[in-house]
Amino acid sequence: MTEQTRRVIVDTDTAGDDTQALLLAAASERLDVEGITICAGNVEFEHQVENAKYTLDLAGVADDVTVYEGATEPLLATHDYADYIHGEGGLGGERFPDTGIPSGDQYGPDFIVEQARANPGELTLVCIAPLTNVALALQKEPKLGDLLDDVWVMGGNANCCGNVTPAAEYNFWVDPHAAKMVVDELDMTLFDWGVTVRDTAFDGDTLDEFTAGIDTDLGEFFGEVATSVRAFNRESFGEDTTTQPDSGMMAAVIEPSLVVEAGRYHVEVDDRDGLTRGYSVVDENDVTDGEPRTTVVESFDNARFEAMFRAMLRGRSPESALD
């Protein structure tokens, strides 16, 4: 580990794009992954656990990075899985890992708290799942925000349509009570659904290059996990494209200059049941008296991200594409 290396804990509900975010983190020379925690979300919990272990093994770091099982359901709400997008099992419907790799002996939220207490000011929490584990960690350690160096969250929809309902992005919709608690209590950088759609999309030509033109295990893996998402977008929107919310944010954690524009705003999450469940209110015009403590990514460098992703699939460090 170098002096500049960022130490991270990744909280994930491991389906397709989560796996690519984990691969970027594992391949990066700038990140030291301290552990992975699993949260209820995209697909059945046991699939998420195995998907994470399989991905770490594929990256060659399974002996060094432990997976810790966390919340198996949201705090209060019930939710539907997103396997209609990610395929059965979460990896495009083609792979159903059974790694035999043991999980860590701590509950995910307890691991987050223990590591934050043991390493004050040194850890970045990278959240690419519903925020249940983080909320449970906050309940155990109310000073969590002071103990962490940084928090990045993929979630919410900053004054744009959601992706699971018209009002809400999936991660915030799954556990709106947890999202509200975390947004209220922690300073964070928010990578929302709006910037995901605007700036992380890969078009058909890029997908063809990545899935057919890169002859590596990682290229083949990406081809499989992208298949169901690509088919869903064709059928639902008539577009041959995929978006990369989790791996986009992970690339920004590795190289913060990928964030071209950002604003700091007051954000609230609607935790009521009904049509607006999980809606994220972003006060861009400063019309409320809420404290502006959330940095919202507003523009992201797609070209450099694509180059980092390509380098990772080819077995290189993602930052090598930035030289």
Coordinates of N, CA and C in Angstrom, one line a residue, residues 190-192 194-196 198-200 252 256-263 296-302:
L190 N -22.9 12.1 -3.5 CA -24.0 11.3 -4.0 C -23.9 11.2 -5.6
F191 N -23.8 10.0 -6.0 CA -23.8 9.7 -7.5 C -25.1 9.1 -7.8
D192 N -26.0 10.0 -8.4 CA -27.4 9.6 -8.5 C -27.7 9.0 -9.8
G194 N -29.6 10.3 -12.2 CA -29.5 11.3 -13.2 C -28.1 11.3 -13.9
V195 N -27.1 11.4 -13.1 CA -25.7 11.4 -13.7 C -25.4 10.1 -14.3
T196 N -25.9 9.0 -13.7 CA -25.7 7.7 -14.3 C -26.3 7.6 -15.8
R198 N -27.0 10.2 -17.8 CA -26.4 11.2 -18.6 C -25.0 10.8 -19.1
D199 N -24.2 10.2 -18.1 CA -22.8 10.2 -18.3 C -22.1 8.9 -18.2
T200 N -22.8 7.8 -17.9 CA -22.1 6.5 -17.7 C -22.5 5.5 -18.8
A252 N -14.9 7.1 -10.1 CA -14.7 8.4 -9.5 C -14.0 8.4 -8.2
P256 N -10.9 11.1 -8.7 CA -12.0 12.1 -8.4 C -12.1 13.1 -9.5
S257 N -11.1 13.3 -10.3 CA -11.2 14.3 -11.4 C -12.2 13.9 -12.5
L258 N -12.7 12.7 -12.4 CA -13.8 12.3 -13.4 C -15.1 13.1 -13.1
V259 N -15.2 13.6 -11.8 CA -16.3 14.4 -11.5 C -16.0 15.8 -12.1
V260 N -16.7 16.2 -13.1 CA -16.5 17.4 -13.8 C -17.2 18.6 -13.1
E261 N -18.5 18.3 -12.7 CA -19.2 19.3 -12.0 C -20.0 18.7 -10.8
A262 N -20.1 19.4 -9.7 CA -20.8 19.0 -8.6 C -21.3 20.2 -7.8
G263 N -22.4 20.0 -7.1 CA -23.0 21.0 -6.2 C -23.3 20.5 -4.8
V296 N -23.6 16.5 -4.7 CA -24.2 15.8 -5.7 C -23.4 15.9 -7.0
V297 N -23.0 14.8 -7.5 CA -22.3 14.8 -8.8 C -23.2 15.2 -9.9
E298 N -22.9 16.2 -10.7 CA -23.8 16.7 -11.7 C -23.2 16.4 -13.2
S299 N -22.0 16.2 -13.3 CA -21.4 15.9 -14.6 C -20.2 15.0 -14.4
F300 N -20.0 14.0 -15.3 CA -19.0 13.0 -15.1 C -18.4 12.7 -16.5
D301 N -17.1 12.4 -16.5 CA -16.3 12.3 -17.7 C -16.4 10.8 -18.2
N302 N -17.3 10.7 -19.1 CA -17.6 9.4 -19.7 C -16.4 8.8 -20.5

